[in-house]
Every structure is written in C-alpha cells, then in structure tokens.
XYZ file of N, CA, C and O in Angstrom:
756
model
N 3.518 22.391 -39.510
C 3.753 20.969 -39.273
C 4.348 20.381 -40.534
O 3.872 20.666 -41.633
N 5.267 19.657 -40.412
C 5.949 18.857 -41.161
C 5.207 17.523 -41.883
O 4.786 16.537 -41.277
N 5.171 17.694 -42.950
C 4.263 16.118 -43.714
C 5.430 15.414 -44.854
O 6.284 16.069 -45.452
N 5.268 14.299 -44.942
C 5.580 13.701 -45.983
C 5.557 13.676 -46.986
O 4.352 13.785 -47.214
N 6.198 13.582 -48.198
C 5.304 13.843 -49.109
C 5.619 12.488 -50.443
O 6.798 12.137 -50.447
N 4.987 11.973 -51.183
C 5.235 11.299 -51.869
C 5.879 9.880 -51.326
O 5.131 9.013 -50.873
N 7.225 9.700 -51.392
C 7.409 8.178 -50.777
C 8.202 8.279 -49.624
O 8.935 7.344 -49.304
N 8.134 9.347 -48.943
C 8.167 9.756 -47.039
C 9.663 9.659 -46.969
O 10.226 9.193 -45.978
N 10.420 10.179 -48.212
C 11.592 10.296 -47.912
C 11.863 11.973 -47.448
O 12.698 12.437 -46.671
N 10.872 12.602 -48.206
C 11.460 14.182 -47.485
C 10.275 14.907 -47.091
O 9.242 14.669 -47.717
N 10.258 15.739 -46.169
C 9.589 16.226 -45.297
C 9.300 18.239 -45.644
O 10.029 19.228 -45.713
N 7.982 17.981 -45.758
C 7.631 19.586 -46.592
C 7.031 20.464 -45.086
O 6.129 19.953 -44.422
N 7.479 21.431 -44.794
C 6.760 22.167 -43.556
C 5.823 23.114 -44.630
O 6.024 23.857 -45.592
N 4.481 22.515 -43.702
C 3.364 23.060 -44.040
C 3.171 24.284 -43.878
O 2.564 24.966 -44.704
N 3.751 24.823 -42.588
C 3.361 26.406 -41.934
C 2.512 26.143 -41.209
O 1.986 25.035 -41.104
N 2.154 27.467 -40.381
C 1.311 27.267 -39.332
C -0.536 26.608 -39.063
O -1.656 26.945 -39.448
N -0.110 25.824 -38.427
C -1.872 24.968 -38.270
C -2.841 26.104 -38.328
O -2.632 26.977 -37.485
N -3.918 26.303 -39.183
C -5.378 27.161 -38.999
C -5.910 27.048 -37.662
O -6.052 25.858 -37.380
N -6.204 27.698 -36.878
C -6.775 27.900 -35.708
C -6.107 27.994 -34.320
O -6.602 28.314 -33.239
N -4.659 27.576 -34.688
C -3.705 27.452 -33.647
C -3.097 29.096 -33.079
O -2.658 29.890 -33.912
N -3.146 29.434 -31.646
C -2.728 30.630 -31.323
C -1.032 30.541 -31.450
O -0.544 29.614 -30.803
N -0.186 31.296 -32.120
C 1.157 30.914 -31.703
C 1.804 32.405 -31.270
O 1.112 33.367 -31.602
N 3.215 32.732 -30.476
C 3.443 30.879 -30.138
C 2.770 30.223 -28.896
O 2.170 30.657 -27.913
N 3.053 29.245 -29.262
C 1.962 27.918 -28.181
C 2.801 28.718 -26.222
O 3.818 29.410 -26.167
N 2.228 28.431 -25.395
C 2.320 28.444 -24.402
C 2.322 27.431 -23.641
O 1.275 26.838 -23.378
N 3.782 26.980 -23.047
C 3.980 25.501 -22.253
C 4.032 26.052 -21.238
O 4.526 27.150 -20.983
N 3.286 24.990 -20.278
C 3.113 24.688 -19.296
C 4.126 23.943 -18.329
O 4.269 22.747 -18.581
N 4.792 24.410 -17.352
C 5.812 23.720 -16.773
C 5.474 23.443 -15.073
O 4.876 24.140 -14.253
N 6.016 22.357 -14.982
C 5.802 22.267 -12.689
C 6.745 23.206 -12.645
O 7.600 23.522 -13.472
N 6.517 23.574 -11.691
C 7.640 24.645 -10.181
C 8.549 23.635 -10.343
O 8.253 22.448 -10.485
N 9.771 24.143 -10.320
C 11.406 23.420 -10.191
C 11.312 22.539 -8.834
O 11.648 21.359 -8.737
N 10.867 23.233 -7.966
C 10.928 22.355 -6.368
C 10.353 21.397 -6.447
O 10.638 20.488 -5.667
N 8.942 21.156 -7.776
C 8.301 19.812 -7.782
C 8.978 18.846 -8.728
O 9.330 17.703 -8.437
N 9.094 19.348 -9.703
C 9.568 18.120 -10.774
C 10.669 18.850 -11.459
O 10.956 18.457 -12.589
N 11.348 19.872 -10.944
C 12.479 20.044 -11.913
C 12.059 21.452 -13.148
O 12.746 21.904 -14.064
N 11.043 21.732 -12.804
C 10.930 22.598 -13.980
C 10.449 21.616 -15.581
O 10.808 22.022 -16.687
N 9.881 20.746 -15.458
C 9.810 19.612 -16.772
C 8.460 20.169 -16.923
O 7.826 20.703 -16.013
N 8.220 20.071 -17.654
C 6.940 20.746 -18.790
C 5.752 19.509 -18.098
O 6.080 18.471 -17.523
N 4.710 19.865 -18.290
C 3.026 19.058 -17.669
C 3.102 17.676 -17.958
O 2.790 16.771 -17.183
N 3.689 17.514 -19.534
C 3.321 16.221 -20.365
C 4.360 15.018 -19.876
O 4.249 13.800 -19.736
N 5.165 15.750 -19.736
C 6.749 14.880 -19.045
C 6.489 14.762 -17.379
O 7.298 13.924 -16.981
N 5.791 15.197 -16.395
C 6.040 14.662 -15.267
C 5.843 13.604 -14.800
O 6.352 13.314 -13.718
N 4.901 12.567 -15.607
C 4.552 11.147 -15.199
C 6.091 10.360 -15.598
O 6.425 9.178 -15.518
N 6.416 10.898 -15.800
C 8.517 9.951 -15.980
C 9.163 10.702 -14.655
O 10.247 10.214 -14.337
N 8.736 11.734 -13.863
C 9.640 12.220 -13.201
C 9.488 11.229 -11.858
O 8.414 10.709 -11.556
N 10.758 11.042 -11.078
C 10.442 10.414 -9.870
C 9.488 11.042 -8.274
O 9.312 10.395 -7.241
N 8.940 12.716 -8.629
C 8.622 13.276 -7.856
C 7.012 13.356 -8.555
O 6.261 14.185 -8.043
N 6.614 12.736 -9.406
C 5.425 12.303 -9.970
C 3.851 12.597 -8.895
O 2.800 13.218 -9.056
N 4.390 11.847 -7.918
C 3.062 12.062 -6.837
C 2.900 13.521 -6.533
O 1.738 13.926 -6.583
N 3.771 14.335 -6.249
C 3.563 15.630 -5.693
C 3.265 16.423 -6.826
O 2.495 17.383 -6.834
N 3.867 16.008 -7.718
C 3.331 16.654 -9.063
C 1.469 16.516 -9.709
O 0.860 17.341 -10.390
N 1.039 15.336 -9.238
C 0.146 15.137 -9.608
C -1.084 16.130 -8.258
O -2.308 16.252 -8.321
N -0.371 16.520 -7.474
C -1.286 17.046 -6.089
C -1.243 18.802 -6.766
O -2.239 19.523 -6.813
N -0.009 19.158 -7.183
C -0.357 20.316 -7.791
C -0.928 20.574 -8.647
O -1.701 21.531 -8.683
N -0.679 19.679 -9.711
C -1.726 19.813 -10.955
C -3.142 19.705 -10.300
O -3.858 20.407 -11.014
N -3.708 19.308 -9.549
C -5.073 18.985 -8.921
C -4.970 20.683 -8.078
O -5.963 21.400 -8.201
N -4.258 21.002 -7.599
C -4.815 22.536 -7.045
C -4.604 23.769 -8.175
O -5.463 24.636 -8.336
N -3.738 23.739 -8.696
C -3.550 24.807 -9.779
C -4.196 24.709 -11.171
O -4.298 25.802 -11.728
N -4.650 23.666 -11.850
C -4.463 24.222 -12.960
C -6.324 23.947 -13.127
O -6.967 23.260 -12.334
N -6.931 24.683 -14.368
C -8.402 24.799 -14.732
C -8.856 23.093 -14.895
O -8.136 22.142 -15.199
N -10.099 23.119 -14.617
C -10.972 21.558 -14.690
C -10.325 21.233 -16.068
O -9.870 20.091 -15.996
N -10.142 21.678 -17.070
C -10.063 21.324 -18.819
C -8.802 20.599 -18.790
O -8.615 19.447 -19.180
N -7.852 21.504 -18.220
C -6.325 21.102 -18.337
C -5.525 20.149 -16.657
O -4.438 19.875 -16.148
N -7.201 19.972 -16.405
C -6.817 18.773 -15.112
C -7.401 17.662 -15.607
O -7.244 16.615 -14.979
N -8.018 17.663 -16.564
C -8.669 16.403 -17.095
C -7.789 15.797 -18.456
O -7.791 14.696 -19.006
N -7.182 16.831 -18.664
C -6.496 16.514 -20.139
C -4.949 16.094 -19.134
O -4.446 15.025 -19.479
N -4.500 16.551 -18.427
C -2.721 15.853 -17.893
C -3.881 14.885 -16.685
O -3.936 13.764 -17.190
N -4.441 14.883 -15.859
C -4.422 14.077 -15.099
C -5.391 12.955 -15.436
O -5.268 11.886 -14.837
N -6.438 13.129 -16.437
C -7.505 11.972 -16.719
C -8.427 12.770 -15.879
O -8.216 13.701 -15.102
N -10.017 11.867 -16.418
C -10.875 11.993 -15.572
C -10.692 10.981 -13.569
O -11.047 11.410 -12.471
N -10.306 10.210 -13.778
C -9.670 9.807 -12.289
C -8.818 10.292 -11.684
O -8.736 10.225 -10.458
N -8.055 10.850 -12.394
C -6.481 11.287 -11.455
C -5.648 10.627 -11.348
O -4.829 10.360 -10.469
N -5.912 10.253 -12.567
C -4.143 9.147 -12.177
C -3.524 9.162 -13.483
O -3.163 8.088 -13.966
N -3.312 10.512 -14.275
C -2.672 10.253 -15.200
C -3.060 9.639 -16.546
O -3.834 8.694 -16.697
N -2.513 10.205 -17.352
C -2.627 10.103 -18.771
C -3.857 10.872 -19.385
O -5.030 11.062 -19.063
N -2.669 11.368 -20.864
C -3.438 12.216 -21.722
C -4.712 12.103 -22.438
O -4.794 11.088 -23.131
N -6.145 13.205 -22.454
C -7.030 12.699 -22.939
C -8.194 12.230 -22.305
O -9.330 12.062 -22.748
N -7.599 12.008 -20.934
C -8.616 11.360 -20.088
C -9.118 9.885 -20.626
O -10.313 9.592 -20.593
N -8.231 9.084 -21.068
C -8.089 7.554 -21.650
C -8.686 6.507 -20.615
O -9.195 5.429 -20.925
N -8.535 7.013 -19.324
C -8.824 6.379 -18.162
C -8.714 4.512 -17.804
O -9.489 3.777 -17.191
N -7.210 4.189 -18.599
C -6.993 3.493 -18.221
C -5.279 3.548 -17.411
O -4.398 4.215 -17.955
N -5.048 2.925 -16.352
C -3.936 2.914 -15.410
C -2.933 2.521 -16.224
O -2.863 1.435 -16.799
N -2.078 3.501 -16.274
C -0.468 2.967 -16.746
C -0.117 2.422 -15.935
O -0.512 2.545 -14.776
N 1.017 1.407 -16.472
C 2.092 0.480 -15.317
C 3.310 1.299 -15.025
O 4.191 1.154 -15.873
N 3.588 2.111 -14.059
C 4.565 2.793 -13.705
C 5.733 1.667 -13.533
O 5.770 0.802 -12.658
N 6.868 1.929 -14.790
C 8.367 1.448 -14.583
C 9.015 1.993 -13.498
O 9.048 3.214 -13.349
N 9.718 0.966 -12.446
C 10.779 0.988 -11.799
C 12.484 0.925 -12.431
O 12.654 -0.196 -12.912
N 13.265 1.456 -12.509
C 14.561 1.470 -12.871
C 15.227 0.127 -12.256
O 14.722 -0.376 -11.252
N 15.960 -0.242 -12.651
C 16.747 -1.100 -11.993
C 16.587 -2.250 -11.865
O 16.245 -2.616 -12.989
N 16.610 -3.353 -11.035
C 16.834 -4.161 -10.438
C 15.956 -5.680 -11.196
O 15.552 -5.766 -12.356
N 15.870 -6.624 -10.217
C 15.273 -7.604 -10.822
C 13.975 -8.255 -10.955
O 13.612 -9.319 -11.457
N 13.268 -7.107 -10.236
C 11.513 -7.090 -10.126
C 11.094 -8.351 -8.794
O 11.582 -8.387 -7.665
N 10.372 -9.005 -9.205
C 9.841 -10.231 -8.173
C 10.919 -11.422 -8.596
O 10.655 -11.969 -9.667
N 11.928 -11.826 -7.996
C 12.026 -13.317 -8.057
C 10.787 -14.270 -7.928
O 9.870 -14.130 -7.118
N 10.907 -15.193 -8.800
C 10.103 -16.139 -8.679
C 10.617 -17.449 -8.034
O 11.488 -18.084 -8.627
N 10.200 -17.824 -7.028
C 11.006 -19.429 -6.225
C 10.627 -20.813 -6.863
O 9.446 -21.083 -7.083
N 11.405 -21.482 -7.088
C 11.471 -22.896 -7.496
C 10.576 -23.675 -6.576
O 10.479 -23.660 -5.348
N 10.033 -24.270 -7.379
C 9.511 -25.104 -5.732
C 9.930 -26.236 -5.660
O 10.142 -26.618 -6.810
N 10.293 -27.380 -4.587
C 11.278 -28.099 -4.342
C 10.211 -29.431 -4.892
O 8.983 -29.504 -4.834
N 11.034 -30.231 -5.332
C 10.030 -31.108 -6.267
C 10.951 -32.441 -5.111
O 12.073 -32.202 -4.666
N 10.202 -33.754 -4.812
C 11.179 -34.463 -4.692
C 11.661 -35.692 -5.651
O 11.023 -36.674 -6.030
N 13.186 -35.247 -5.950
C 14.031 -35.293 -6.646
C 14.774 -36.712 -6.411
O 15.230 -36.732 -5.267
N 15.103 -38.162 -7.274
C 15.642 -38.707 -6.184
C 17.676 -38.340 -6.204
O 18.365 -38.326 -7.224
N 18.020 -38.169 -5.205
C 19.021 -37.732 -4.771
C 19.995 -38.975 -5.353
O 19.612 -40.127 -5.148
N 20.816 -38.825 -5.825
C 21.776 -39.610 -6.394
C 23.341 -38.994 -6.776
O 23.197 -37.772 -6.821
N 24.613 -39.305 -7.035
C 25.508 -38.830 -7.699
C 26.105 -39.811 -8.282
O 26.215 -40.941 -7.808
N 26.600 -39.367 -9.537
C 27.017 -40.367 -10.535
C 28.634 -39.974 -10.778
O 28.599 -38.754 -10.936
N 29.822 -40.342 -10.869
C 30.527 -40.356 -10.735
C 31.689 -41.209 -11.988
O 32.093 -42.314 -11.629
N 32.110 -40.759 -13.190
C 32.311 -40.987 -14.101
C 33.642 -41.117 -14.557
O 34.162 -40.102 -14.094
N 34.784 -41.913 -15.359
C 35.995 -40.927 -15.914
C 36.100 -41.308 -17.750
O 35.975 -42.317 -18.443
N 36.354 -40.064 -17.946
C 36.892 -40.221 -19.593
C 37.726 -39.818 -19.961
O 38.317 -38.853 -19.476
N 38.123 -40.614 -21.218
C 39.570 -40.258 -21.522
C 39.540 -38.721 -22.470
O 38.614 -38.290 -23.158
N 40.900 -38.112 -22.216
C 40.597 -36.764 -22.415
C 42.453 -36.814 -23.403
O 43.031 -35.733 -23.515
N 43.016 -37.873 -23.888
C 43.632 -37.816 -24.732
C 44.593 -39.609 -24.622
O 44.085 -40.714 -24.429
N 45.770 -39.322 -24.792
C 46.161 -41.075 -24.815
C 46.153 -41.485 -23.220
O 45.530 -42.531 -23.044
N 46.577 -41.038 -22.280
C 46.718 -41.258 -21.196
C 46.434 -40.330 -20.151
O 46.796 -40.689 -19.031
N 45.933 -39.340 -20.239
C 45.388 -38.705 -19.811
C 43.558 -38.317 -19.520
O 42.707 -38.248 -20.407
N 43.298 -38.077 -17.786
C 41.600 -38.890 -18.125
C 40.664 -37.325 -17.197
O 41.406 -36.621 -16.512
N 39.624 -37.057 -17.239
C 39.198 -36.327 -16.566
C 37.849 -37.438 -15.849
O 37.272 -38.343 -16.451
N 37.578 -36.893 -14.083
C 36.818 -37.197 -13.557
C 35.689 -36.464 -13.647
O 35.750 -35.270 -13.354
N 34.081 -37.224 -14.196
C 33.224 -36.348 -13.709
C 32.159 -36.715 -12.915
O 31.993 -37.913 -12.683
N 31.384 -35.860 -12.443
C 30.736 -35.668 -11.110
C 29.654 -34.965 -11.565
O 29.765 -33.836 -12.045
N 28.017 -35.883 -11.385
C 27.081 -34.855 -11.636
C 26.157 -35.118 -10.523
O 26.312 -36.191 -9.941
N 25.281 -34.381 -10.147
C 24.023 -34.925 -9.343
C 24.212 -33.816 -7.720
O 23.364 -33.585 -6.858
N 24.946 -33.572 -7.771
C 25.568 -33.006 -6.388
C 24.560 -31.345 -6.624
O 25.151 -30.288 -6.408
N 23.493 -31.332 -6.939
C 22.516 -30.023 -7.150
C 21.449 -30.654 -6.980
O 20.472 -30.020 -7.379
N 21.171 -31.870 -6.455
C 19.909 -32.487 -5.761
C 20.300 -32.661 -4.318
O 19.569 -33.315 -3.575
N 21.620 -32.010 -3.796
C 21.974 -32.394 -2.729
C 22.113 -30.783 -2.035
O 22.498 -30.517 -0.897
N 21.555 -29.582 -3.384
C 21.396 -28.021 -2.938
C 22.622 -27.683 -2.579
O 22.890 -26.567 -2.133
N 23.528 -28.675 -2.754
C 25.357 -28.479 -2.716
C 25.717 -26.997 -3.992
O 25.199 -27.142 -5.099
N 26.405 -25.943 -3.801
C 26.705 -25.411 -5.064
C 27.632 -25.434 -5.472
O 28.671 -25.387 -4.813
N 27.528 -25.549 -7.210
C 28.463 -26.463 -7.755
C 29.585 -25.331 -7.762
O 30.640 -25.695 -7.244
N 29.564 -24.344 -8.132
C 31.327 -23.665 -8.151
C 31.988 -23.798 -6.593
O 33.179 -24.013 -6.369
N 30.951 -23.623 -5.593
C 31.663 -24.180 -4.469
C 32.783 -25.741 -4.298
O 33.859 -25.886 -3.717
N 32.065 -26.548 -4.966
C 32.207 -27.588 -5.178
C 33.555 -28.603 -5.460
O 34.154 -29.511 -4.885
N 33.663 -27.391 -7.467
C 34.587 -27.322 -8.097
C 35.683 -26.480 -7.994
O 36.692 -26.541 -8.696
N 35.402 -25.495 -6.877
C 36.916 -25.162 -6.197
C 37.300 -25.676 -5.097
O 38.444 -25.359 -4.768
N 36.603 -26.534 -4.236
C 37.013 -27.298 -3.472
C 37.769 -28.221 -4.011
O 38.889 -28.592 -3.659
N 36.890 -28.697 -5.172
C 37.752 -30.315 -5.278
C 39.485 -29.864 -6.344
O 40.561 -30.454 -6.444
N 39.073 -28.878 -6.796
C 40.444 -28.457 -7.467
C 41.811 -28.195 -6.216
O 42.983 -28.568 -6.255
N 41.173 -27.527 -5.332
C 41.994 -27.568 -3.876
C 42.728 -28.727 -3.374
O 43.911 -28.695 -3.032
N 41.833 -29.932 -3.343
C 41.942 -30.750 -2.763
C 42.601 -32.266 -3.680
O 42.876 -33.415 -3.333
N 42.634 -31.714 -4.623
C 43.226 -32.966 -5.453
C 44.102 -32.463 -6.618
O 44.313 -33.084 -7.661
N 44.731 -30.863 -6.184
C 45.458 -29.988 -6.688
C 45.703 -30.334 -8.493
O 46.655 -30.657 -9.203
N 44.275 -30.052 -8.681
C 44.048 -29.897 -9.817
C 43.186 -29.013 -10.766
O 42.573 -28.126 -10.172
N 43.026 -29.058 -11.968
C 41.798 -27.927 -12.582
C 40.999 -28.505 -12.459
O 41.094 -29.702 -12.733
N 39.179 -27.690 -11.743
C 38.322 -28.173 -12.064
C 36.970 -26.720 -12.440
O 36.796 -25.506 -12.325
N 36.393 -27.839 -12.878
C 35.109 -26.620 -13.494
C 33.733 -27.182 -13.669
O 33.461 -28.373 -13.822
N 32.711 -25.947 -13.618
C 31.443 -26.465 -13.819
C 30.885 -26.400 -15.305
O 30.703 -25.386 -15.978
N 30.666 -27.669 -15.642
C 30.543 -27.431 -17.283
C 28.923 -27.417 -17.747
O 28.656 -26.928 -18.844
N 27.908 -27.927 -16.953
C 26.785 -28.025 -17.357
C 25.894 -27.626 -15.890
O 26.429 -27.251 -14.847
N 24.721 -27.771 -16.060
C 23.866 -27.914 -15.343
C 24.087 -27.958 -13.642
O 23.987 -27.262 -12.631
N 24.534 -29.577 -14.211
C 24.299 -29.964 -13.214
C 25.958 -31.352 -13.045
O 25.942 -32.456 -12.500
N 27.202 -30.604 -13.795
C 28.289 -31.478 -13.684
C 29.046 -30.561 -13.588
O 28.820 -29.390 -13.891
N 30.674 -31.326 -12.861
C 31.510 -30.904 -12.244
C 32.556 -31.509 -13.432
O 32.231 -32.655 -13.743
N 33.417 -31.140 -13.967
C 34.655 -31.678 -14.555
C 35.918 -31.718 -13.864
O 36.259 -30.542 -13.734
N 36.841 -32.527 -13.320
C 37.971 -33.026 -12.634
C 39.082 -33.247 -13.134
O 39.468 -34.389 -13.383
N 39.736 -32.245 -13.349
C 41.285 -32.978 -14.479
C 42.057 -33.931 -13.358
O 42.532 -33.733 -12.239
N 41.893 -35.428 -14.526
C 42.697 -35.980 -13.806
C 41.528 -37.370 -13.186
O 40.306 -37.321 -13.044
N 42.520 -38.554 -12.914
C 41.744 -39.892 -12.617
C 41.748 -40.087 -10.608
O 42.417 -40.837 -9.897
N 40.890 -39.236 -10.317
C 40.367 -39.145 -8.665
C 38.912 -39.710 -8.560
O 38.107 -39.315 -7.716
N 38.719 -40.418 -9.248
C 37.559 -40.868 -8.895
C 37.193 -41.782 -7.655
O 36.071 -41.959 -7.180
N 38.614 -42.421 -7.164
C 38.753 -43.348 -6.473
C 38.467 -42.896 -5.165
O 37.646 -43.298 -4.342
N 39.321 -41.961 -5.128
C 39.218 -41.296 -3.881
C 38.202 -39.628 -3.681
O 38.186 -38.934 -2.665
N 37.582 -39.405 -4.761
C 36.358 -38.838 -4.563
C 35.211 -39.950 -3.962
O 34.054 -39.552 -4.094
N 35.318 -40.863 -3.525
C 33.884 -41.616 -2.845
C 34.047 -41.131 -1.469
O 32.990 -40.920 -0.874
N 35.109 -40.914 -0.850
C 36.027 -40.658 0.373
C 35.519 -38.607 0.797
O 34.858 -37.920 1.577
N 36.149 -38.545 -0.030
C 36.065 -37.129 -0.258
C 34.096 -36.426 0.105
O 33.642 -35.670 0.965
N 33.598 -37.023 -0.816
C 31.885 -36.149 -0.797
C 31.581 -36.867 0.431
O 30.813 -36.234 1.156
N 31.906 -37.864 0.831
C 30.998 -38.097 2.232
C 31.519 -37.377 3.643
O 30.980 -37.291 4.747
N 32.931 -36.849 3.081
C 33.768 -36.355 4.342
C 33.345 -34.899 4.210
O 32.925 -34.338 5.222
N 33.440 -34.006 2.673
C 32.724 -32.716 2.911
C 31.476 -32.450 3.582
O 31.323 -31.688 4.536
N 30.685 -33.073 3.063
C 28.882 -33.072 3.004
C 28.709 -34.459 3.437
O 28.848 -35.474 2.754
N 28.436 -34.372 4.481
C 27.773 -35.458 5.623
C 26.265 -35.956 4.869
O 25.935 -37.097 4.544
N 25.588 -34.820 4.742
C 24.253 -35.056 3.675
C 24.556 -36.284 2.495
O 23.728 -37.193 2.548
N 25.173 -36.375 1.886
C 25.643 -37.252 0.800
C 26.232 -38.602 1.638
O 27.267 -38.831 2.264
N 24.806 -39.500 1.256
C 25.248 -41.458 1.785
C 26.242 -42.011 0.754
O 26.289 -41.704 -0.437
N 27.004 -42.846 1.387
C 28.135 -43.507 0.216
C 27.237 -44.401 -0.772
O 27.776 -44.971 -1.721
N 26.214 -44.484 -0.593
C 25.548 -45.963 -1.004
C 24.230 -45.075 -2.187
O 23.317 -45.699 -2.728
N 24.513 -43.209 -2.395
C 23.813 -42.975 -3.265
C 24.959 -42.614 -4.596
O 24.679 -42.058 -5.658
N 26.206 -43.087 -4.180
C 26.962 -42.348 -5.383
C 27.049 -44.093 -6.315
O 27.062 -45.242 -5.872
N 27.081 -43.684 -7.359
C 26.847 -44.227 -9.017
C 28.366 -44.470 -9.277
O 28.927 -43.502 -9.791
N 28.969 -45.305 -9.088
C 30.237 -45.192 -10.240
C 30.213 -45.652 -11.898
O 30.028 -46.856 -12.080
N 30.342 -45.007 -12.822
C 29.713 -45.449 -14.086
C 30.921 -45.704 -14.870
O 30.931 -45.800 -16.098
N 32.038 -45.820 -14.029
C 33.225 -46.392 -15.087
C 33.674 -45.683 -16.149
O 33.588 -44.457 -16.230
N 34.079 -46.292 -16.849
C 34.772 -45.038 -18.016
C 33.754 -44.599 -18.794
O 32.974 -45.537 -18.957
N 33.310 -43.411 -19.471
C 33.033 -42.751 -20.641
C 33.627 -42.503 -21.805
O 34.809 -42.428 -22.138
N 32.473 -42.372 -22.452
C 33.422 -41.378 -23.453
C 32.225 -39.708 -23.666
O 31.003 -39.587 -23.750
N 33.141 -38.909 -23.679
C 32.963 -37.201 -23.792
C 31.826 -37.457 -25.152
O 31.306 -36.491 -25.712
C-alpha cells in the first residue's frame, strides 16, 4: 500500500500488507447478470436487483453480509442504512405552482428608444396564463415588427403601437377585458 510521506507530495509503496493472502481474489457477477463487474460495483449497475438475488443464493453468510448488509439492501459492512439509488437523466418530480389569486391587469407603456424612435411595452399578460413568446411573435407578426420577451413578465414592441394594441389583446384573447388594460403613457427605460 501506498502512504504519504512527509508533506503528501510523494507516495512511498509500503509492500505487501502483514496478514493479507496475495494475490487477492475478486469476486465478479456472471456476465448475464451485471456484465461481469466485480461484487463492490454492482449497486451502480442497472441490473442491480437480479444481482442482489444472486448474491443472496451464491455467496457464504460472511460475504452476504459484507456486499449485501445485514437487511439486504446493500452496502458495505453491513452499515444498514438505505442508500438513495440515482436515476440518470431527466428532471425528477416537478413541483406545481399553485395558483394564487393574482389581480389580473395589463399595463401598457411607450419609451423613447432614441430621438424619434419609441418602443411599446406590454407587461401583465402572465396573469392572464397567456405565454409570453407566444405573444411576442404574434405581435411582431402583426404589427410587422421586432418583438421580444425581456423580463418576467414583459413584452418589448419596436415601434409606437400602443394605440392599436388595446384593439389587438381583446381580439386575440377574449379572456383579456378592455377595461383591465393600464395605459401608462410614456416612460423612460
């Protein structure tokens, strides 16, 4: 075994451990169960369960207690507490929002975005469960211009349509009353 020595920059091999038979003898599953992977490695394999049914018929009480625990479920030592078996991939449990009530409003804004030139903006339309890139490629469609989602919960509009966005959200989305949109006049960014 390899030790440290002094300030653990270099590594002195000791030679062989006192009492140790060598060489050591590993233990491997049958290929058909886990691939041929050695005892200590099958709790990573995905064929894990069947692996754990052989180790329970083949191998001596000593070396079923040391890979499987005293319960059977794994881990070295017989530690007998449950590992959390990792899944690969994906995004585990979504967790759902829960719907709070919100009061529904849209505010409807323009600022100047250089001497004469103005952008429209549009926020609130995500209390209306409207989605906003849907939104902002509609209204870029429709008032053949650039638009984008810049925050949260706002829409940016190149260009002074504010007038005729009051027209517009009540004709897309029926859901949206004329009498909840906000006009807040000019801004500034």
């Amino acid at each position: 075994m390899a030790q440290a020595e002094g300030n653990d920059r270099f590594l002195v091999d000791m030679g062989p451990k006192p009492g140790v038979k060598y060489p050591l003898n590993v233990l491997y599953c049958p290929p058909e169960i886990c691939d041929g992977w050695p005892l200590e490695y099958c709790e990573y394999h995905p064929g894990y369960e069947k692996a754990k049914e052989w180790m329970d018929k083949n191998l001596t009480d000593e070396m079923r207690d040391f890979y499987l625990g005293d319960d059977g479920e794994g881990g070295e030592g017989g530690e007998g507490e449950k590992k959390k078996r990792q899944t690969r991939g994906g995004r585990g449990v979504i967790k759902t929002k829960q719907k709070q009530d919100i009061e529904k409003h849209i505010s409807v804004a323009r600022s100047c975005r250089g001497k004469k030139k103005y952008v429209t903006i549009v926020t609130g339309l995500a209390t209306y469960e409207i989605d906003l890139k849907v939104a902002s490629k509609f209204f870029g469609g429709r008032f053949a211009c650039g638009s984008s989602v810049t925050g949260d919960d706002e829409i940016v509009i190149q260009g002074d349509v504010k007038d005729d966005l009051f027209d517009v959200l009540t004709e897309k989305w029926p859901q949206i009353d004329e009498d909840t949109i906000d006009d807040l006049g000019d801004q500034k960014r």
